Amino acid sequence: MTSYEHHYYDGGWQASSGTESIAVISSATEEVVARVPRGTAADVDRAMTAARAAFASWSRLTVEERAQWLEKLAAAMKPRVPQAAEAIAHEVGTALGYATKVQVEFPVMMIGMNAKFIREARLEEALGHSLVVKEPIGVIGCVTPWNYPLHQVVCKVAPALAAGCTVVLKPAEMAPISAFMLAEAAHEIGLPKGVLNLVSGSGRVVGEAIVAHPEVDMVSFTGSLQAGRRIAAVAGEGIKKVCLELGGKSAFVILDDAPLAKAVAAGVNNCMQNSGQTCSAWTRMLVPRAQHDEVVALSIAQLAKLTLGDPFDAATRLGPLASAGQRDTVLGYIDQGKKAGATLVAGGGRPSHLPKGFYVEPTIFAKVDNRMAVAQEEIFGPVLCIIPYDTEADAVRIANDSPYGLSGGVWAGTPERAMHVARQLRTGQVDVNGGRFNTLAPFGGYKKSGIGREIGPLALDEFFVLKSIQR
Ligand code: NAP
Ligand code: MG
């Protein structure tokens, strides 16, 4: 795999002001597969100067010009799909097939979709004697996590650029390679200098320097609740807009008239995607008490179909977790669940046949009480909690009894009943009766899952500020 020695800003590859590098570790082999520079606040400062300078001209390009740049960027990423997927399979542990489709092809497509969104956006509106104009907010500081590394970068960079903003990006230390490939693609097409800037480094040093920098007009962050809190506080000092995409503990409500086998299979697959390292995963399965044992049996059977193994093996559905730290956190939660009295019905430890790599067996707890830590806190691993409920109202209450509100699902015997429950859930997304992911639908949280929305045409609005001109 390619290593990178330089940051990318002001239209070129720039030497790091720090002397250290970050080792990128393969989740499956535990070996160092690449290195990127460990930047400092001085690198951030230079990148900010470039982003500020570029904003003046980039924001004045026509919508059509910016749309064409995005289409060129998407085209330049296409030949990089296999390399980016391979990098993410190493970094995150995502099975290569899934990594190719979901981790890379989808975000590359999303770059191009933003060209369409900005072409179709309504940027001016007459209200009485005012003309209300949407203008780009300015320089965006982007800080992203490791679990869907390219997707999370594109969710910020593509609409920001489309809207006329410029960007300074810090990708996650654990999974930075695909962001470097995006910078390479930008360089290859000759994207105007300073529009997309990349500084790699730690959250504590480079991340904080971005968030605190006086040239940043808005911070767009995806990551944990803990880091989000800190970022919102630092940005608040500077009266900067923040968009926060944080964690989740989403509920999947199965109603008593649902087609059980279908619903349970969908629920297990959703919870386990990317080995549970998915912010929107349905990690709580709420089931009618009378059907609890049947659901447990169906869940165990579905789980058996999800082969755990090497992300580069074609038979693998679930790879290792991203890091030793992530593995240990998840094992710690499994231990807590057992101690709290949840019934372990599948998995629960490290697989003995995979001695190398950060593997954790996909795990199911049954008869979980929603007040237990395993039901309240984000585990971010392959752990499903099956929670029995008594009435529909009880199910809604339990689903909403969470500090988070990112995603969720409902399966009922009729669309009407599913919709009735979906409307009562305090969460940013709900899939009813197997509703599929929609690339046009805004994504983001209620409650402590965050502030603001990403994905689709409505996400562009985060990057605009309104000006009212009275005539
Ligand atoms: P994290 O530890 O919060 O890190 C996210 C990013 O923030 C990383 O780039 C990190 O740098 C940086 N960072 C950490 N502390 C910072 C600070 N004080 N100032 C500035 N930057 C800082 O999260 P993670 O462990 O990578 O990712 C997992 C979390 O992300 C989960 O909670 C998950 O639910 C959430 N997530 C949410 C969504 C969503 O859309 N809602 C999507 C995906 C993931 P380092 O590289 O040094 O760690
Ligand atoms: Mg972290």
Short mmCIF file of C-alpha atoms and ligand atoms in Angstrom, two decimals:
data_model
loop_
_atom_site.label_atom_id
_atom_site.label_comp_id
_atom_site.label_asym_id
_atom_site.label_seq_id
_atom_site.Cartn_x
_atom_site.Cartn_y
_atom_site.Cartn_z
CA MET A 1 0.00 0.00 0.00
CA THR A 2 1.13 3.54 -0.72
CA SER A 3 2.46 5.69 2.09
CA TYR A 4 2.28 9.47 1.99
CA GLU A 5 5.01 11.77 3.24
CA HIS A 6 3.32 15.11 2.67
CA HIS A 7 0.19 16.99 3.54
CA TYR A 8 -1.81 18.44 0.67
CA TYR A 9 -2.63 22.15 0.73
CA ASP A 10 -2.39 25.28 -1.37
CA GLY A 11 -2.51 23.12 -4.50
CA GLY A 12 0.55 21.00 -3.73
CA TRP A 13 2.16 18.29 -1.59
CA GLN A 14 3.76 20.05 1.35
CA ALA A 15 6.43 18.88 3.79
CA SER A 16 5.13 18.32 7.32
CA SER A 17 6.36 20.67 10.01
CA GLY A 18 6.40 17.67 12.34
CA THR A 19 9.02 14.95 12.09
CA GLU A 20 6.87 12.00 13.14
CA SER A 21 4.64 9.75 11.10
CA ILE A 22 1.45 7.83 11.86
CA ALA A 23 1.53 4.07 11.29
CA VAL A 24 -1.53 2.68 9.52
CA ILE A 25 -2.16 -0.83 10.82
CA SER A 26 -3.94 -3.68 9.08
CA SER A 27 -6.81 -4.93 11.27
CA ALA A 28 -6.39 -8.47 9.95
CA THR A 29 -2.59 -8.92 10.15
CA GLU A 30 -1.78 -6.32 12.84
CA GLU A 31 1.11 -5.19 10.64
CA VAL A 32 2.00 -1.66 9.57
CA VAL A 33 0.78 -1.29 5.98
CA ALA A 34 1.40 2.42 5.36
CA ARG A 35 2.44 5.69 6.96
CA VAL A 36 1.18 9.26 6.80
CA PRO A 37 2.64 12.42 8.36
CA ARG A 38 1.76 13.47 11.89
CA GLY A 39 1.02 17.15 11.35
CA THR A 40 1.11 20.07 13.75
CA ALA A 41 -0.77 23.31 14.33
CA ALA A 42 1.73 25.05 12.02
CA ASP A 43 0.62 22.83 9.10
CA VAL A 44 -3.00 23.63 9.91
CA ASP A 45 -2.25 27.34 9.92
CA ARG A 46 -0.69 27.21 6.44
CA ALA A 47 -3.56 25.13 5.10
CA MET A 48 -6.04 27.65 6.56
CA THR A 49 -4.28 30.54 4.87
CA ALA A 50 -4.60 28.70 1.55
CA ALA A 51 -8.28 27.86 2.16
CA ARG A 52 -9.11 31.48 3.05
CA ALA A 53 -7.31 32.81 -0.01
CA ALA A 54 -9.07 30.33 -2.30
CA PHE A 55 -12.52 31.09 -0.88
CA ALA A 56 -12.63 34.50 -2.56
CA SER A 57 -12.46 33.07 -6.07
CA TRP A 58 -14.04 29.63 -5.53
CA SER A 59 -17.17 31.14 -3.98
CA ARG A 60 -17.55 33.41 -7.03
CA LEU A 61 -17.41 30.66 -9.63
CA THR A 62 -20.74 29.91 -11.25
CA VAL A 63 -22.74 26.96 -10.01
CA GLU A 64 -22.11 25.27 -13.35
CA GLU A 65 -18.33 25.67 -13.01
CA ARG A 66 -18.29 24.15 -9.53
CA ALA A 67 -20.61 21.33 -10.65
CA GLN A 68 -18.18 20.47 -13.42
CA TRP A 69 -15.26 20.37 -10.97
CA LEU A 70 -17.18 17.87 -8.84
CA GLU A 71 -17.90 15.70 -11.86
CA LYS A 72 -14.20 15.74 -12.76
CA LEU A 73 -13.27 14.84 -9.20
CA ALA A 74 -15.69 11.87 -9.23
CA ALA A 75 -14.25 10.71 -12.57
CA ALA A 76 -10.69 10.94 -11.24
CA MET A 77 -11.64 8.81 -8.23
CA LYS A 78 -13.09 5.98 -10.34
CA PRO A 79 -9.76 4.34 -11.28
CA ARG A 80 -8.77 4.57 -7.61
CA VAL A 81 -11.73 2.48 -6.39
CA PRO A 82 -9.84 -0.84 -6.06
CA GLN A 83 -6.89 0.74 -4.23
CA ALA A 84 -9.15 2.70 -1.89
CA ALA A 85 -11.23 -0.40 -1.11
CA GLU A 86 -8.09 -2.39 -0.38
CA ALA A 87 -6.82 0.36 1.93
CA ILE A 88 -10.12 0.43 3.86
CA ALA A 89 -10.25 -3.38 4.09
CA HIS A 90 -6.87 -3.16 5.83
CA GLU A 91 -7.61 -0.09 7.97
CA VAL A 92 -11.15 -0.84 9.12
CA GLY A 93 -11.34 -4.60 8.54
CA THR A 94 -14.33 -4.27 6.18
CA ALA A 95 -14.79 -7.27 3.88
CA LEU A 96 -13.39 -6.28 0.47
CA GLY A 97 -16.62 -6.74 -1.51
CA TYR A 98 -18.63 -4.59 0.90
CA ALA A 99 -15.74 -2.12 1.13
CA THR A 100 -15.72 -1.74 -2.65
CA LYS A 101 -19.46 -1.10 -2.94
CA VAL A 102 -20.36 0.72 0.25
CA GLN A 103 -17.08 2.23 1.41
CA VAL A 104 -15.86 3.48 -1.98
CA GLU A 105 -18.22 3.21 -4.98
CA PHE A 106 -21.07 4.84 -3.07
CA PRO A 107 -19.11 7.91 -1.91
CA VAL A 108 -17.52 8.32 -5.35
CA MET A 109 -21.03 8.37 -6.82
CA MET A 110 -22.05 10.87 -4.14
CA ILE A 111 -19.37 13.33 -5.31
CA GLY A 112 -21.05 13.42 -8.71
CA MET A 113 -24.54 13.61 -7.21
CA ASN A 114 -23.60 16.85 -5.49
CA ALA A 115 -23.02 18.39 -8.92
CA LYS A 116 -26.66 17.66 -9.69
CA PHE A 117 -27.83 18.93 -6.29
CA ILE A 118 -26.13 22.29 -6.67
CA ARG A 119 -27.37 22.71 -10.24
CA GLU A 120 -30.92 22.15 -9.03
CA ALA A 121 -30.63 24.17 -5.80
CA ARG A 122 -32.76 27.27 -5.38
CA LEU A 123 -30.26 29.90 -4.22
CA GLU A 124 -32.49 32.99 -4.27
CA GLU A 125 -36.01 33.59 -3.15
CA ALA A 126 -38.19 36.73 -3.10
CA LEU A 127 -40.03 37.27 0.19
CA GLY A 128 -42.12 40.42 0.18
CA HIS A 129 -39.78 43.23 -0.80
CA SER A 130 -36.68 41.20 0.11
CA LEU A 131 -34.46 39.04 -1.99
CA VAL A 132 -33.13 36.23 0.22
CA VAL A 133 -29.84 34.88 -1.06
CA LYS A 134 -28.01 31.73 0.03
CA GLU A 135 -24.28 32.38 0.17
CA PRO A 136 -21.45 29.94 1.02
CA ILE A 137 -20.53 30.18 4.69
CA GLY A 138 -16.76 30.24 4.13
CA VAL A 139 -13.91 27.96 5.21
CA ILE A 140 -15.05 24.59 6.57
CA GLY A 141 -12.96 22.63 9.08
CA CYS A 142 -13.72 18.93 8.57
CA VAL A 143 -12.78 16.23 11.07
CA THR A 144 -13.77 12.66 10.29
CA PRO A 145 -13.73 9.17 11.89
CA TRP A 146 -12.38 5.83 10.68
CA ASN A 147 -15.39 3.56 10.29
CA TYR A 148 -16.56 4.66 6.80
CA PRO A 149 -13.55 6.87 6.12
CA LEU A 150 -14.09 7.97 2.52
CA HIS A 151 -17.87 8.21 2.88
CA GLN A 152 -17.56 10.51 5.88
CA VAL A 153 -15.03 12.71 4.07
CA VAL A 154 -17.23 12.96 0.97
CA CYS A 155 -20.36 13.73 3.05
CA LYS A 156 -18.61 16.95 4.05
CA VAL A 157 -16.25 17.85 1.22
CA ALA A 158 -18.61 17.34 -1.74
CA PRO A 159 -21.50 19.56 -0.56
CA ALA A 160 -19.07 22.11 0.90
CA LEU A 161 -17.29 22.51 -2.43
CA ALA A 162 -20.59 22.49 -4.33
CA ALA A 163 -21.92 25.29 -2.13
CA GLY A 164 -18.81 27.42 -2.78
CA CYS A 165 -16.95 26.77 0.47
CA THR A 166 -13.31 25.71 0.80
CA VAL A 167 -12.14 22.96 3.13
CA VAL A 168 -9.37 21.95 5.52
CA LEU A 169 -9.75 18.25 6.29
CA LYS A 170 -8.26 16.03 8.96
CA PRO A 171 -9.05 12.36 8.37
CA ALA A 172 -8.93 9.77 11.17
CA GLU A 173 -5.45 8.59 12.15
CA MET A 174 -6.58 4.99 11.88
CA ALA A 175 -7.92 5.24 8.31
CA PRO A 176 -6.40 8.17 6.41
CA ILE A 177 -5.38 6.59 3.08
CA SER A 178 -8.56 7.10 1.02
CA ALA A 179 -8.58 10.81 1.95
CA PHE A 180 -5.07 11.09 0.53
CA MET A 181 -6.34 9.42 -2.65
CA LEU A 182 -9.05 12.07 -2.86
CA ALA A 183 -6.39 14.78 -2.57
CA GLU A 184 -4.39 13.02 -5.32
CA ALA A 185 -7.47 13.01 -7.54
CA ALA A 186 -8.04 16.73 -6.84
CA HIS A 187 -4.44 17.45 -7.75
CA GLU A 188 -4.64 15.38 -10.92
CA ILE A 189 -7.65 17.33 -12.25
CA GLY A 190 -6.04 20.66 -11.34
CA LEU A 191 -8.69 21.69 -8.81
CA PRO A 192 -7.92 25.35 -8.02
CA LYS A 193 -5.34 25.59 -5.26
CA GLY A 194 -6.53 25.96 -1.69
CA VAL A 195 -10.04 24.61 -2.36
CA LEU A 196 -9.38 21.18 -0.83
CA ASN A 197 -6.66 20.98 1.82
CA LEU A 198 -5.64 17.92 3.81
CA VAL A 199 -3.55 17.82 6.98
CA SER A 200 -3.15 14.45 8.70
CA GLY A 201 -2.48 14.09 12.39
CA SER A 202 -4.11 13.42 15.72
CA GLY A 203 -7.42 14.81 16.88
CA ARG A 204 -5.83 16.37 19.91
CA VAL A 205 -3.25 18.34 17.89
CA VAL A 206 -4.41 18.80 14.29
CA GLY A 207 -8.14 18.37 14.99
CA GLU A 208 -8.18 20.92 17.79
CA ALA A 209 -6.04 23.34 15.76
CA ILE A 210 -8.60 23.19 12.95
CA VAL A 211 -11.60 23.67 15.23
CA ALA A 212 -9.98 26.57 17.10
CA HIS A 213 -8.53 28.31 14.04
CA PRO A 214 -9.84 31.86 13.53
CA GLU A 215 -10.16 31.35 9.75
CA VAL A 216 -12.71 28.54 10.19
CA ASP A 217 -16.33 29.64 9.71
CA MET A 218 -17.90 26.26 10.34
CA VAL A 219 -16.81 22.93 11.77
CA SER A 220 -18.22 19.75 10.32
CA PHE A 221 -17.42 16.81 12.57
CA THR A 222 -18.30 13.13 12.56
CA GLY A 223 -17.22 10.98 15.46
CA SER A 224 -17.89 10.17 19.07
CA LEU A 225 -20.14 12.03 21.52
CA GLN A 226 -17.15 12.70 23.75
CA ALA A 227 -15.07 14.40 21.01
CA GLY A 228 -18.20 16.16 19.69
CA ARG A 229 -18.77 17.76 23.08
CA ARG A 230 -15.22 19.10 23.17
CA ILE A 231 -15.41 20.33 19.57
CA ALA A 232 -18.73 22.12 20.13
CA ALA A 233 -17.23 23.86 23.18
CA VAL A 234 -14.10 24.98 21.33
CA ALA A 235 -16.11 26.12 18.30
CA GLY A 236 -18.53 27.91 20.61
CA GLU A 237 -15.71 30.12 21.86
CA GLY A 238 -15.28 31.38 18.31
CA ILE A 239 -19.07 31.55 17.53
CA LYS A 240 -18.57 29.05 14.71
CA LYS A 241 -21.37 27.00 13.29
CA VAL A 242 -21.02 23.29 14.08
CA CYS A 243 -22.44 20.24 12.38
CA LEU A 244 -22.03 17.15 14.52
CA GLU A 245 -22.70 13.60 13.37
CA LEU A 246 -22.25 11.59 16.55
CA GLY A 247 -23.06 8.15 17.84
CA GLY A 248 -26.19 6.06 17.96
CA LYS A 249 -27.95 3.23 19.77
CA SER A 250 -30.74 2.67 17.33
CA ALA A 251 -33.81 0.54 17.95
CA PHE A 252 -35.47 -1.85 15.54
CA VAL A 253 -39.08 -2.38 16.63
CA ILE A 254 -40.61 -5.67 15.51
CA LEU A 255 -44.38 -5.63 16.01
CA ASP A 256 -46.41 -8.75 16.77
CA ASP A 257 -47.92 -8.98 13.28
CA ALA A 258 -44.58 -8.66 11.43
CA PRO A 259 -43.29 -11.43 9.14
CA LEU A 260 -40.86 -12.60 11.80
CA ALA A 261 -38.21 -14.48 9.79
CA LYS A 262 -37.80 -11.66 7.27
CA ALA A 263 -37.72 -8.94 9.90
CA VAL A 264 -35.22 -10.71 12.15
CA ALA A 265 -32.85 -11.46 9.25
CA ALA A 266 -32.93 -7.78 8.21
CA GLY A 267 -32.36 -6.70 11.80
CA VAL A 268 -29.37 -8.97 12.37
CA ASN A 269 -27.77 -7.94 9.06
CA ASN A 270 -28.27 -4.27 9.84
CA CYS A 271 -26.73 -4.55 13.30
CA MET A 272 -23.72 -6.50 12.07
CA GLN A 273 -22.80 -4.47 8.96
CA ASN A 274 -19.14 -3.46 8.96
CA SER A 275 -18.82 -5.72 12.05
CA GLY A 276 -21.08 -3.37 14.00
CA GLN A 277 -18.81 -0.39 13.42
CA THR A 278 -21.69 1.62 12.00
CA CYS A 279 -23.16 4.65 13.74
CA SER A 280 -26.67 3.95 12.42
CA ALA A 281 -26.66 0.21 13.30
CA TRP A 282 -29.84 -1.21 14.83
CA THR A 283 -28.13 -2.50 17.94
CA ARG A 284 -31.34 -2.88 19.97
CA MET A 285 -33.96 -5.32 18.67
CA LEU A 286 -37.29 -4.75 20.42
CA VAL A 287 -39.54 -7.80 20.25
CA PRO A 288 -42.94 -8.81 21.68
CA ARG A 289 -42.31 -10.80 24.85
CA ALA A 290 -44.39 -13.75 23.58
CA GLN A 291 -42.16 -14.01 20.49
CA HIS A 292 -38.86 -13.45 22.29
CA ASP A 293 -37.60 -17.05 22.20
CA GLU A 294 -38.57 -17.53 18.56
CA VAL A 295 -36.72 -14.30 17.67
CA VAL A 296 -33.64 -15.53 19.53
CA ALA A 297 -33.61 -18.77 17.54
CA LEU A 298 -34.08 -16.91 14.25
CA SER A 299 -31.31 -14.42 15.15
CA ILE A 300 -28.83 -17.18 15.96
CA ALA A 301 -29.64 -18.87 12.63
CA GLN A 302 -29.16 -15.62 10.71
CA LEU A 303 -25.90 -14.85 12.49
CA ALA A 304 -24.54 -18.26 11.48
CA LYS A 305 -24.80 -17.12 7.84
CA LEU A 306 -22.43 -14.17 8.41
CA THR A 307 -18.99 -15.71 8.04
CA LEU A 308 -16.29 -14.14 10.19
CA GLY A 309 -12.86 -14.06 8.62
CA ASP A 310 -10.15 -12.38 6.58
CA PRO A 311 -11.53 -9.26 4.87
CA PHE A 312 -9.73 -10.30 1.67
CA ASP A 313 -11.43 -13.73 1.55
CA ALA A 314 -14.45 -13.69 -0.78
CA ALA A 315 -16.54 -15.79 1.67
CA THR A 316 -16.14 -13.27 4.48
CA ARG A 317 -19.06 -11.09 5.54
CA LEU A 318 -17.63 -9.87 8.85
CA GLY A 319 -13.99 -8.88 9.21
CA PRO A 320 -11.99 -7.94 12.30
CA LEU A 321 -12.56 -4.74 14.26
CA ALA A 322 -10.47 -1.74 13.33
CA SER A 323 -8.02 -1.75 16.22
CA ALA A 324 -6.88 -3.56 19.35
CA GLY A 325 -8.45 -0.74 21.37
CA GLN A 326 -11.79 -1.18 19.63
CA ARG A 327 -11.64 -4.97 20.20
CA ASP A 328 -10.90 -4.51 23.90
CA THR A 329 -13.69 -1.95 24.34
CA VAL A 330 -16.17 -4.34 22.76
CA LEU A 331 -14.98 -7.31 24.86
CA GLY A 332 -15.33 -5.07 27.93
CA TYR A 333 -18.97 -4.35 27.06
CA ILE A 334 -19.66 -8.06 26.49
CA ASP A 335 -18.30 -8.71 29.96
CA GLN A 336 -20.50 -5.94 31.42
CA GLY A 337 -23.57 -7.42 29.69
CA LYS A 338 -22.90 -10.83 31.23
CA LYS A 339 -22.36 -9.34 34.69
CA ALA A 340 -25.55 -7.25 34.41
CA GLY A 341 -27.55 -10.43 33.80
CA ALA A 342 -28.20 -10.33 30.05
CA THR A 343 -28.35 -13.83 28.51
CA LEU A 344 -25.49 -14.52 26.13
CA VAL A 345 -26.89 -16.67 23.30
CA ALA A 346 -24.19 -16.33 20.61
CA GLY A 347 -20.53 -15.36 20.38
CA GLY A 348 -19.08 -13.52 23.34
CA GLY A 349 -15.34 -13.70 22.84
CA ARG A 350 -12.38 -13.82 20.51
CA PRO A 351 -12.59 -16.54 17.84
CA SER A 352 -10.01 -19.26 18.51
CA HIS A 353 -9.55 -20.03 14.79
CA LEU A 354 -8.37 -16.47 14.08
CA PRO A 355 -5.42 -15.90 16.42
CA LYS A 356 -4.12 -12.89 14.51
CA GLY A 357 -6.15 -9.75 13.82
CA PHE A 358 -8.57 -7.76 15.96
CA TYR A 359 -11.46 -10.24 15.69
CA VAL A 360 -14.47 -10.45 17.99
CA GLU A 361 -17.17 -13.08 17.49
CA PRO A 362 -20.52 -11.62 16.48
CA THR A 363 -22.48 -11.66 19.70
CA ILE A 364 -26.13 -11.71 20.74
CA PHE A 365 -27.55 -10.93 24.15
CA ALA A 366 -31.16 -11.94 24.85
CA LYS A 367 -33.54 -10.81 27.62
CA VAL A 368 -31.75 -7.48 27.82
CA ASP A 369 -33.16 -4.76 30.06
CA ASN A 370 -32.99 -1.39 28.31
CA ARG A 371 -31.47 0.19 31.43
CA MET A 372 -28.33 -1.97 31.16
CA ALA A 373 -25.15 -0.29 29.89
CA VAL A 374 -25.10 -2.61 26.84
CA ALA A 375 -28.48 -1.15 25.84
CA GLN A 376 -27.71 2.49 26.66
CA GLU A 377 -24.12 2.99 25.47
CA GLU A 378 -22.74 2.75 21.96
CA ILE A 379 -20.58 -0.39 21.80
CA PHE A 380 -19.48 0.05 18.17
CA GLY A 381 -18.93 -3.64 17.58
CA PRO A 382 -20.85 -6.78 16.55
CA VAL A 383 -23.16 -6.96 19.57
CA LEU A 384 -26.95 -7.23 19.26
CA CYS A 385 -29.24 -6.72 22.25
CA ILE A 386 -32.66 -8.37 22.08
CA ILE A 387 -35.09 -6.53 24.35
CA PRO A 388 -38.57 -7.90 25.11
CA TYR A 389 -41.56 -5.52 25.41
CA ASP A 390 -45.21 -5.92 26.39
CA THR A 391 -47.31 -3.44 24.39
CA GLU A 392 -46.81 -1.22 21.33
CA ALA A 393 -46.73 1.85 23.58
CA ASP A 394 -44.09 0.11 25.69
CA ALA A 395 -42.02 -0.55 22.55
CA VAL A 396 -42.13 3.13 21.58
CA ARG A 397 -41.17 4.17 25.10
CA ILE A 398 -38.17 1.79 25.18
CA ALA A 399 -37.04 2.79 21.68
CA ASN A 400 -37.04 6.44 22.75
CA ASP A 401 -35.41 5.74 26.11
CA SER A 402 -31.91 6.47 24.80
CA PRO A 403 -29.58 9.46 24.87
CA TYR A 404 -29.21 8.97 21.11
CA GLY A 405 -31.56 9.28 18.14
CA LEU A 406 -29.77 8.58 14.89
CA SER A 407 -31.58 5.80 13.10
CA GLY A 408 -34.03 2.96 13.59
CA GLY A 409 -36.44 0.54 12.01
CA VAL A 410 -39.99 -0.67 12.37
CA TRP A 411 -41.51 -3.84 10.92
CA ALA A 412 -45.26 -4.41 11.18
CA GLY A 413 -47.95 -6.45 9.44
CA THR A 414 -49.21 -3.37 7.57
CA PRO A 415 -47.53 -0.18 6.29
CA GLU A 416 -50.06 1.91 8.24
CA ARG A 417 -49.15 0.35 11.56
CA ALA A 418 -45.42 0.65 10.81
CA MET A 419 -45.82 4.33 9.89
CA HIS A 420 -47.84 4.99 13.04
CA VAL A 421 -44.94 3.73 15.17
CA ALA A 422 -42.24 5.34 12.97
CA ARG A 423 -43.78 8.77 13.51
CA GLN A 424 -43.45 8.38 17.27
CA LEU A 425 -39.72 7.61 17.25
CA ARG A 426 -37.40 10.48 18.23
CA THR A 427 -34.74 9.70 15.66
CA GLY A 428 -33.34 11.11 12.40
CA GLN A 429 -34.05 8.11 10.17
CA VAL A 430 -36.49 5.20 10.30
CA ASP A 431 -36.80 2.37 7.76
CA VAL A 432 -40.24 0.79 7.76
CA ASN A 433 -41.02 -2.76 6.60
CA GLY A 434 -37.63 -3.14 4.90
CA GLY A 435 -37.41 0.36 3.38
CA ARG A 436 -34.03 0.75 1.69
CA PHE A 437 -31.31 3.36 2.22
CA ASN A 438 -32.03 6.47 0.14
CA THR A 439 -29.14 8.51 -1.26
CA LEU A 440 -31.39 11.60 -1.40
CA ALA A 441 -32.61 11.48 2.21
CA PRO A 442 -30.96 13.66 4.86
CA PHE A 443 -29.04 11.73 7.51
CA GLY A 444 -28.31 12.91 11.04
CA GLY A 445 -29.33 12.85 14.63
CA TYR A 446 -31.92 13.85 17.17
CA LYS A 447 -30.76 14.32 20.76
CA LYS A 448 -27.10 13.43 21.43
CA SER A 449 -26.65 11.91 17.99
CA GLY A 450 -25.83 15.37 16.76
CA ILE A 451 -26.73 18.62 15.07
CA GLY A 452 -27.30 19.10 11.35
CA ARG A 453 -27.76 16.80 8.38
CA GLU A 454 -25.61 15.20 5.70
CA ILE A 455 -26.39 13.43 2.38
CA GLY A 456 -28.78 14.48 -0.38
CA PRO A 457 -29.82 17.91 -1.67
CA LEU A 458 -31.01 19.20 1.72
CA ALA A 459 -27.52 18.76 3.22
CA LEU A 460 -26.27 21.62 1.01
CA ASP A 461 -28.14 24.04 3.27
CA GLU A 462 -25.67 23.41 6.09
CA PHE A 463 -22.99 25.16 4.03
CA PHE A 464 -25.00 28.30 3.25
CA VAL A 465 -25.66 31.44 5.20
CA LEU A 466 -28.69 33.62 4.38
CA LYS A 467 -28.50 37.24 3.28
CA SER A 468 -31.68 39.36 3.04
CA ILE A 469 -31.58 42.26 0.62
CA GLN A 470 -34.50 44.73 0.95
CA ARG A 471 -35.48 46.47 -2.26
P1 NAP B 1 -13.58 10.00 17.60
O1 NAP B 1 -12.62 9.41 18.52
O2 NAP B 1 -14.53 10.99 18.10
O3 NAP B 1 -12.73 10.60 16.40
C1 NAP B 1 -13.31 11.21 15.29
C2 NAP B 1 -12.33 12.20 14.71
O4 NAP B 1 -12.18 13.30 15.60
C3 NAP B 1 -10.93 11.65 14.51
O5 NAP B 1 -10.38 12.24 13.36
C4 NAP B 1 -10.22 12.11 15.77
O6 NAP B 1 -8.82 12.15 15.65
C5 NAP B 1 -10.82 13.48 15.94
N1 NAP B 1 -10.77 14.05 17.28
C6 NAP B 1 -10.78 13.41 18.47
N2 NAP B 1 -10.77 14.29 19.48
C7 NAP B 1 -10.74 15.53 18.93
C8 NAP B 1 -10.70 16.85 19.46
N3 NAP B 1 -10.70 17.09 20.77
N4 NAP B 1 -10.67 17.89 18.60
C9 NAP B 1 -10.69 17.67 17.28
N5 NAP B 1 -10.71 16.45 16.72
C10 NAP B 1 -10.75 15.38 17.53
O7 NAP B 1 -14.47 8.89 16.90
P2 NAP B 1 -13.97 7.56 16.24
O8 NAP B 1 -13.59 6.66 17.36
O9 NAP B 1 -13.01 7.80 15.17
O10 NAP B 1 -15.32 7.08 15.49
C11 NAP B 1 -16.34 6.38 16.11
C12 NAP B 1 -17.50 7.30 16.51
O11 NAP B 1 -17.99 8.06 15.40
C13 NAP B 1 -18.68 6.53 16.98
O12 NAP B 1 -19.20 7.11 18.15
C14 NAP B 1 -19.68 6.64 15.85
O13 NAP B 1 -21.01 6.48 16.17
C15 NAP B 1 -19.41 7.99 15.33
N6 NAP B 1 -19.90 8.09 13.96
C16 NAP B 1 -21.00 8.87 13.68
C17 NAP B 1 -21.50 8.95 12.41
C18 NAP B 1 -22.68 9.80 12.09
O14 NAP B 1 -22.87 10.13 10.95
N7 NAP B 1 -23.49 10.16 13.05
C19 NAP B 1 -20.87 8.28 11.38
C20 NAP B 1 -19.77 7.49 11.69
C21 NAP B 1 -19.28 7.42 12.98
P3 NAP B 1 -7.96 10.79 15.79
O15 NAP B 1 -7.79 10.35 14.41
O16 NAP B 1 -6.68 11.22 16.43
O17 NAP B 1 -8.74 9.84 16.64
MG MG B 2 -11.16 7.50 18.59
#
